[in-house]
Structure formats: structure tokens, C-alpha cells
Amino acid sequence: MKKIIYPGTFDPITNGHLDIAERASKLFDELIFVVANNPDKDQLFSVEERMEMISKSTDHLTNIKVESTKMLTVDFAKDNSALAIIRGLRHVSDFEFEFQMAMMNYHLAPKLTTIFMMPSEKYVHLNSTVIKDIAKLEGDISDYVPDYVLEQLQLKLNN
Ligand code: ADP
């Protein structure tokens, strides 16, 4: 059973995240989304809400699980017998941070591989922060998030 983990904040999941998950899930037996449970970071959605949005947005995929953790990513991977970490790379500006993280993870867990994948061109400029900023100003983000996420964003921002 070849498992891969996809760690991130996912506040909320976007079609860019989904693009990566769809590609990666075809290459492995199971992909586990690992939602960071980091109380120090200021998030719009709770961990439970973020997990629910991922589950609802991936119900067309059969080999996806959604978990959350407060652990180091490498420790979560070891505990779940994952072979690799998948990360998305959008711009050169992602590279420096991702490279540093991958090298540190190789130091902490030499056998765990980090795999980078690029999303379809239409999602390259997308991140969760931009989505939230546009949604707050009532801009149209329907091309960039799953329908359920769009509803949840509207509900959250109208409250
Ligand atoms: P972000 O706030 O950048 O969306 P996350 O922590 O939620 O950050 O991202 C988790 C992983 O998904 C990271 O590897 C990030 O580079 C990747 N990712 C985020 N948005 C996209 C996108 N539009 N296309 C491809 N990968 C993405």
C-alpha cells in the first residue's frame, strides 16, 4: 500500500490544492490530506471546517483520507507509514521556502521523500489568502474553489 501525505493549512482548500491532489492520488494507493492544527496561526476556518471542506470537495476521489495534526509532518508521515510528502510548486518564489523545508525534512527523516508537483496553469496564481481577500470584497471566485467551499466562504463572511 503506497501512501502519500499532502500537508498544508488549507484555509480553505482551493482548486489549486485539488488539482495537485487529483494528480498525486492517481500515482499512489492512498493520499492523506494533513490539515495543520496550529493555534498560533490566524485562520478563517477551524480545523474541523477545513477538514469538512476537503472531504466534501474530494468525494469524487476514492483513495483520499483527511486528517489533522499538531505533530511535525515527518512524524505524522512515519506514524502513518507514508512514503512521501507531496507539495505544490507555483512560482520560483515558492522554491526557496520549499527547498529549505525539504532539506530539513530529509535531515529529520532521510527515508521520507518530498515530491513537488505543478498545478495546471490556471491555478498557478492561486492561494488561499488571495481567495479570502477577493471573497471579502464580494469578487467572483467561483472558478477557483469547489462549490461547497464557495458556499462556506459566503456563509462565514456574511456572519
Ligand atoms: P497556501 O496558503 O499557499 O494555499 P497551504 O499551506 O494551504 O498554503 O498549501 C499547502 C500546499 O499546497 C503547499 O505545497 C502549497 O504550495 C500548495 N498549493 C497551494 N496553492 C496551490 C496552487 N494554487 N497550486 C498548486 N499548489 C498549491
Tab-separated table of C-alpha atoms and ligand atoms in Angstrom:
chain	number	residue	atom	x	y	z
A	1	MET	CA	0.000	0.000	0.000
A	2	LYS	CA	1.758	3.167	-1.194
A	3	LYS	CA	0.650	6.164	0.845
A	4	ILE	CA	1.490	9.813	0.373
A	5	ILE	CA	0.669	12.761	2.602
A	6	TYR	CA	-0.343	16.232	1.469
A	7	PRO	CA	0.243	18.638	4.360
A	8	GLY	CA	-0.941	22.230	4.445
A	9	THR	CA	-3.157	24.815	6.048
A	10	PHE	CA	-5.994	24.546	3.519
A	11	ASP	CA	-7.770	27.658	4.823
A	12	PRO	CA	-9.749	26.901	2.665
A	13	ILE	CA	-8.954	24.236	0.050
A	14	THR	CA	-8.836	25.723	-3.480
A	15	ASN	CA	-8.967	24.203	-6.955
A	16	GLY	CA	-5.161	24.536	-6.999
A	17	HIS	CA	-4.852	22.193	-3.997
A	18	LEU	CA	-7.412	19.908	-5.607
A	19	ASP	CA	-5.508	19.845	-8.899
A	20	ILE	CA	-2.391	18.613	-7.065
A	21	ALA	CA	-4.386	16.058	-5.038
A	22	GLU	CA	-6.091	14.670	-8.147
A	23	ARG	CA	-2.762	14.238	-9.941
A	24	ALA	CA	-0.970	12.721	-6.931
A	25	SER	CA	-3.828	10.397	-5.960
A	26	LYS	CA	-3.533	8.697	-9.355
A	27	LEU	CA	0.074	7.786	-8.649
A	28	PHE	CA	-0.380	6.322	-5.166
A	29	ASP	CA	-2.783	3.949	-3.415
A	30	GLU	CA	-3.810	6.488	-0.808
A	31	LEU	CA	-3.393	10.223	-0.335
A	32	ILE	CA	-3.886	11.703	3.129
A	33	PHE	CA	-4.595	15.418	3.401
A	34	VAL	CA	-2.973	16.553	6.636
A	35	VAL	CA	-4.510	19.753	7.923
A	36	ALA	CA	-2.161	21.720	10.152
A	37	ASN	CA	-3.681	22.288	13.567
A	38	ASN	CA	-1.626	25.305	14.522
A	39	PRO	CA	-3.347	27.564	17.073
A	40	ASP	CA	-0.616	30.225	16.647
A	41	LYS	CA	-1.737	30.962	13.106
A	42	ASP	CA	-4.745	33.153	12.467
A	43	GLN	CA	-7.167	31.142	10.351
A	44	LEU	CA	-10.604	31.980	8.985
A	45	PHE	CA	-11.883	28.392	9.310
A	46	SER	CA	-11.490	25.962	12.221
A	47	VAL	CA	-9.613	22.706	11.679
A	48	GLU	CA	-12.937	20.818	11.605
A	49	GLU	CA	-14.377	23.191	8.993
A	50	ARG	CA	-11.245	22.915	6.847
A	51	MET	CA	-11.365	19.105	7.043
A	52	GLU	CA	-15.057	19.047	6.151
A	53	MET	CA	-14.452	21.257	3.098
A	54	ILE	CA	-11.669	18.929	1.912
A	55	SER	CA	-13.850	15.818	2.411
A	56	LYS	CA	-16.775	17.338	0.532
A	57	SER	CA	-14.532	18.576	-2.286
A	58	THR	CA	-12.835	15.203	-2.804
A	59	ASP	CA	-15.797	12.834	-2.632
A	60	HIS	CA	-15.308	12.047	-6.356
A	61	LEU	CA	-11.910	10.550	-5.458
A	62	THR	CA	-11.879	7.132	-3.833
A	63	ASN	CA	-8.440	6.965	-2.250
A	64	ILE	CA	-8.369	10.124	-0.156
A	65	LYS	CA	-8.333	10.480	3.631
A	66	VAL	CA	-8.435	13.686	5.629
A	67	GLU	CA	-6.648	14.038	8.962
A	68	SER	CA	-5.318	16.841	11.108
A	69	THR	CA	-2.245	17.011	13.275
A	70	LYS	CA	-0.265	19.125	15.697
A	71	MET	CA	2.775	16.922	15.061
A	72	LEU	CA	5.777	17.564	12.873
A	73	THR	CA	4.939	16.495	9.322
A	74	VAL	CA	7.754	13.923	9.268
A	75	ASP	CA	6.482	12.327	12.487
A	76	PHE	CA	2.945	12.164	11.138
A	77	ALA	CA	4.313	10.536	7.978
A	78	LYS	CA	6.240	7.926	9.986
A	79	ASP	CA	3.245	7.108	12.204
A	80	ASN	CA	1.101	6.612	9.103
A	81	SER	CA	3.735	4.664	7.110
A	82	ALA	CA	3.692	7.252	4.313
A	83	LEU	CA	6.404	7.025	1.666
A	84	ALA	CA	6.380	10.634	0.613
A	85	ILE	CA	5.206	14.191	1.146
A	86	ILE	CA	3.585	15.948	-1.778
A	87	ARG	CA	3.911	19.736	-2.128
A	88	GLY	CA	2.713	22.098	-4.822
A	89	LEU	CA	5.132	24.468	-6.550
A	90	ARG	CA	3.682	27.520	-8.215
A	91	HIS	CA	6.306	30.187	-8.763
A	92	VAL	CA	10.040	30.463	-8.311
A	93	SER	CA	9.135	32.368	-5.149
A	94	ASP	CA	7.767	29.124	-3.624
A	95	PHE	CA	11.059	27.402	-4.294
A	96	GLU	CA	13.243	28.890	-1.583
A	97	PHE	CA	10.880	28.046	1.260
A	98	GLU	CA	10.013	24.616	-0.126
A	99	PHE	CA	13.660	23.733	-0.752
A	100	GLN	CA	14.606	24.667	2.801
A	101	MET	CA	11.708	22.657	4.217
A	102	ALA	CA	12.500	19.625	2.049
A	103	MET	CA	16.164	19.678	3.111
A	104	MET	CA	15.201	19.961	6.780
A	105	ASN	CA	12.751	17.080	6.376
A	106	TYR	CA	15.490	14.964	4.748
A	107	HIS	CA	17.627	15.699	7.785
A	108	LEU	CA	14.828	14.690	10.181
A	109	ALA	CA	13.612	11.679	8.179
A	110	PRO	CA	16.109	10.586	5.488
A	111	LYS	CA	13.884	7.874	4.023
A	112	LEU	CA	10.856	10.096	3.505
A	113	THR	CA	10.804	11.621	0.009
A	114	THR	CA	9.430	15.056	-0.857
A	115	ILE	CA	7.729	15.272	-4.245
A	116	PHE	CA	6.902	18.569	-5.927
A	117	MET	CA	4.162	18.923	-8.451
A	118	MET	CA	2.996	21.876	-10.532
A	119	PRO	CA	-0.694	22.640	-10.928
A	120	SER	CA	-2.467	23.395	-14.160
A	121	GLU	CA	-1.554	26.865	-15.448
A	122	LYS	CA	-4.945	28.320	-14.494
A	123	TYR	CA	-4.231	27.740	-10.780
A	124	VAL	CA	-0.652	28.954	-10.676
A	125	HIS	CA	-1.572	32.360	-9.267
A	126	LEU	CA	-3.923	30.976	-6.690
A	127	ASN	CA	-3.529	30.748	-2.953
A	128	SER	CA	-5.986	30.644	-0.068
A	129	THR	CA	-5.149	34.179	1.072
A	130	VAL	CA	-5.954	35.694	-2.320
A	131	ILE	CA	-9.228	33.755	-2.408
A	132	LYS	CA	-10.249	35.080	1.022
A	133	ASP	CA	-9.300	38.650	0.097
A	134	ILE	CA	-11.386	38.558	-3.079
A	135	ALA	CA	-14.320	36.859	-1.323
A	136	LYS	CA	-14.321	39.528	1.412
A	137	LEU	CA	-14.761	42.166	-1.293
A	138	GLU	CA	-17.501	40.065	-2.914
A	139	GLY	CA	-15.465	39.299	-6.045
A	140	ASP	CA	-16.164	36.243	-8.190
A	141	ILE	CA	-14.058	33.248	-7.095
A	142	SER	CA	-16.316	30.543	-8.486
A	143	ASP	CA	-13.650	29.317	-10.959
A	144	TYR	CA	-11.138	28.834	-8.181
A	145	VAL	CA	-12.847	26.972	-5.349
A	146	PRO	CA	-15.159	23.945	-5.178
A	147	ASP	CA	-18.893	24.793	-4.863
A	148	TYR	CA	-19.095	23.717	-1.227
A	149	VAL	CA	-16.149	25.979	-0.329
A	150	LEU	CA	-17.804	28.889	-2.130
A	151	GLU	CA	-20.945	28.401	-0.001
A	152	GLN	CA	-18.949	28.120	3.220
A	153	LEU	CA	-16.958	31.267	2.414
A	154	GLN	CA	-20.151	33.207	1.745
A	155	LEU	CA	-21.714	31.949	4.984
A	156	LYS	CA	-18.623	32.738	7.044
A	157	LEU	CA	-18.120	36.204	5.593
A	158	ASN	CA	-21.794	37.150	5.914
A	159	ASN	CA	-21.766	36.368	9.631
B	1	ADP	P1	-1.446	28.326	0.661
B	1	ADP	O1	-1.868	29.338	1.647
B	1	ADP	O2	-0.265	28.754	-0.175
B	1	ADP	O3	-2.590	27.807	-0.154
B	1	ADP	P2	-1.167	25.774	2.071
B	1	ADP	O4	-0.370	25.528	3.319
B	1	ADP	O5	-2.621	25.591	2.203
B	1	ADP	O6	-0.803	27.203	1.530
B	1	ADP	O7	-0.606	24.866	0.889
B	1	ADP	C1	-0.321	23.500	1.008
B	1	ADP	C2	0.453	23.038	-0.203
B	1	ADP	O8	-0.341	23.244	-1.381
B	1	ADP	C3	1.752	23.777	-0.462
B	1	ADP	O9	2.674	22.857	-1.017
B	1	ADP	C4	1.389	24.812	-1.492
B	1	ADP	O10	2.499	25.179	-2.270
B	1	ADP	C5	0.385	24.027	-2.306
B	1	ADP	N1	-0.523	24.917	-3.025
B	1	ADP	C6	-1.271	25.925	-2.542
B	1	ADP	N2	-1.974	26.532	-3.517
B	1	ADP	C7	-1.652	25.881	-4.667
B	1	ADP	C8	-1.999	26.052	-6.040
B	1	ADP	N3	-2.809	27.024	-6.446
B	1	ADP	N4	-1.471	25.209	-6.924
B	1	ADP	C9	-0.613	24.245	-6.521
B	1	ADP	N5	-0.219	24.042	-5.271
B	1	ADP	C10	-0.722	24.845	-4.342
